[in-house]
XYZ file of C-alpha atoms in Angstrom:
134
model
C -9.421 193.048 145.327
C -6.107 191.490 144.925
C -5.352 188.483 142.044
C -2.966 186.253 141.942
C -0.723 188.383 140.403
C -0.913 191.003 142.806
C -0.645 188.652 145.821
C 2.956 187.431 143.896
C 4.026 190.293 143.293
C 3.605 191.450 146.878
C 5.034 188.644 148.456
C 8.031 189.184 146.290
C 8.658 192.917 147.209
C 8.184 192.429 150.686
C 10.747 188.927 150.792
C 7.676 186.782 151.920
C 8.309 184.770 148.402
C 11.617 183.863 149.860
C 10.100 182.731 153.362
C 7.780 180.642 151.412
C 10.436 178.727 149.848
C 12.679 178.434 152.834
C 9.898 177.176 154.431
C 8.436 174.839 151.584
C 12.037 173.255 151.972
C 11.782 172.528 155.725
C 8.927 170.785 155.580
C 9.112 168.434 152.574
C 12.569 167.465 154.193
C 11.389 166.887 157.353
C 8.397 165.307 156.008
C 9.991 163.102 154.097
C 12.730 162.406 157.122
C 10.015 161.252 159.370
C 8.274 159.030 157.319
C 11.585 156.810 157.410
C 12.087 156.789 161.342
C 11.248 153.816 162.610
C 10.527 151.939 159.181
C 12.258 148.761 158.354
C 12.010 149.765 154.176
C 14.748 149.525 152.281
C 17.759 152.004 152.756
C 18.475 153.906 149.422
C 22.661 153.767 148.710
C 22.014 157.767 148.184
C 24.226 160.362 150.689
C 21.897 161.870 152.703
C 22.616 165.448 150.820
C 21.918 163.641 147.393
C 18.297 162.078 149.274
C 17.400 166.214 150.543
C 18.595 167.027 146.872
C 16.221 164.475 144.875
C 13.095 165.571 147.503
C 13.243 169.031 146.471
C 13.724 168.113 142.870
C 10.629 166.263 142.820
C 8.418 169.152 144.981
C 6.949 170.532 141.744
C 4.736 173.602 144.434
C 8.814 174.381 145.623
C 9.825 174.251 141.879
C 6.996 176.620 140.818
C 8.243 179.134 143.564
C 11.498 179.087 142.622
C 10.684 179.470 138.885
C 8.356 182.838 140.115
C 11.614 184.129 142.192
C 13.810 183.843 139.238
C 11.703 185.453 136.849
C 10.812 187.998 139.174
C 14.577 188.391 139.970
C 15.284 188.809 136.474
C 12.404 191.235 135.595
C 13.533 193.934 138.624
C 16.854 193.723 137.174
C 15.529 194.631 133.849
C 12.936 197.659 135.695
C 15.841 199.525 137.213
C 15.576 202.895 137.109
C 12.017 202.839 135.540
C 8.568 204.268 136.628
C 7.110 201.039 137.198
C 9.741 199.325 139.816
C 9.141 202.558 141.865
C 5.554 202.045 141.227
C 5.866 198.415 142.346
C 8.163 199.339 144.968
C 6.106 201.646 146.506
C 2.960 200.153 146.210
C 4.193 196.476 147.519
C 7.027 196.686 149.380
C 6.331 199.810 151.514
C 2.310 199.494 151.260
C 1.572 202.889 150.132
C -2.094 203.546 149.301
C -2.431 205.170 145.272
C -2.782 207.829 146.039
C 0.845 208.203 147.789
C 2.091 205.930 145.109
C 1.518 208.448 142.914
C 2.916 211.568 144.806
C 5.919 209.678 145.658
C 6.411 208.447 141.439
C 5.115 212.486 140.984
C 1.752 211.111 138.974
C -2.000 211.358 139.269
C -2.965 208.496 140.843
C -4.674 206.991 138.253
C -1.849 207.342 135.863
C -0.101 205.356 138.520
C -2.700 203.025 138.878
C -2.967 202.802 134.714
C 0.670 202.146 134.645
C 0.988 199.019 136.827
C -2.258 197.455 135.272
C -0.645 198.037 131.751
C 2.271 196.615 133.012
C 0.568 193.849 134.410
C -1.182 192.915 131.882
C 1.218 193.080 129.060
C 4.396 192.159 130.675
C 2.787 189.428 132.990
C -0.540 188.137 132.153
C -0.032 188.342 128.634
C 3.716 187.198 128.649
C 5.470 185.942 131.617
C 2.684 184.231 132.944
C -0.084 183.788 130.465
C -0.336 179.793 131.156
C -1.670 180.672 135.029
C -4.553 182.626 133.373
C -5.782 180.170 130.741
């Protein structure tokens, strides 16, 4: 069964993450937009740009996103050309059962398996994101 972690991670690989945010953005905008049609409150002496700007400032579920992206940006960069981004890349992006993960990264599967758990736990749970697991 997937965690939280995994479900990141996938949606990461596969660009999902991305969508998420694009979307997130949309909607508090347009949210936000709608609620001031029609009202006669105040006007705000802001640029409309500097209004969309302050919104998605204040999201803190957009921030959050954006602060996984990043660090998951950052952490691929610093993976390349190791077992485990193939391992990830494999396994996430293209959906490959264990098994194939592991024919594909020329492993058992279990060592595969071991790897990203490891990984996981050490470079993620333990590090990265140890404050989501308290």
């Amino acid at each position: 069964m997937a965690d939280k972690l995994d479900l990141l991670i996938s949606d990461y690989m596969t660009g999902m993450l991305q969508v998420k945010i694009n979307s997130r953005e949309l909607w508090i905008t347009r949210q936000k937009n709608e609620e001031r049609i029609g009202s006669s409150g105040t006007s705000s002496n802001l640029a409309p740009q500097e209004r969309r700007m302050m919104i998605l400032e204040e999201d803190t579920k957009l921030q959050k996103m954006k602060d996984q992206k990043e660090t998951m940006d950052n952490l691929m960069r610093a993976l390349e050309g190791t077992t485990i981004k193939e391992i990830l890349t494999y396994k996430f992006k293209y959906r490959l059962s264990w098994e194939n993960v592991g024919i594909r990264v020329r492993l058992e599967e279990s060592a595969a398996r071991k790897q990203y758990k490891d990984f996981k736990r050490k470079f993620l749970k333990d590090g990265l994101w140890a404050s989501v697991f308290e």
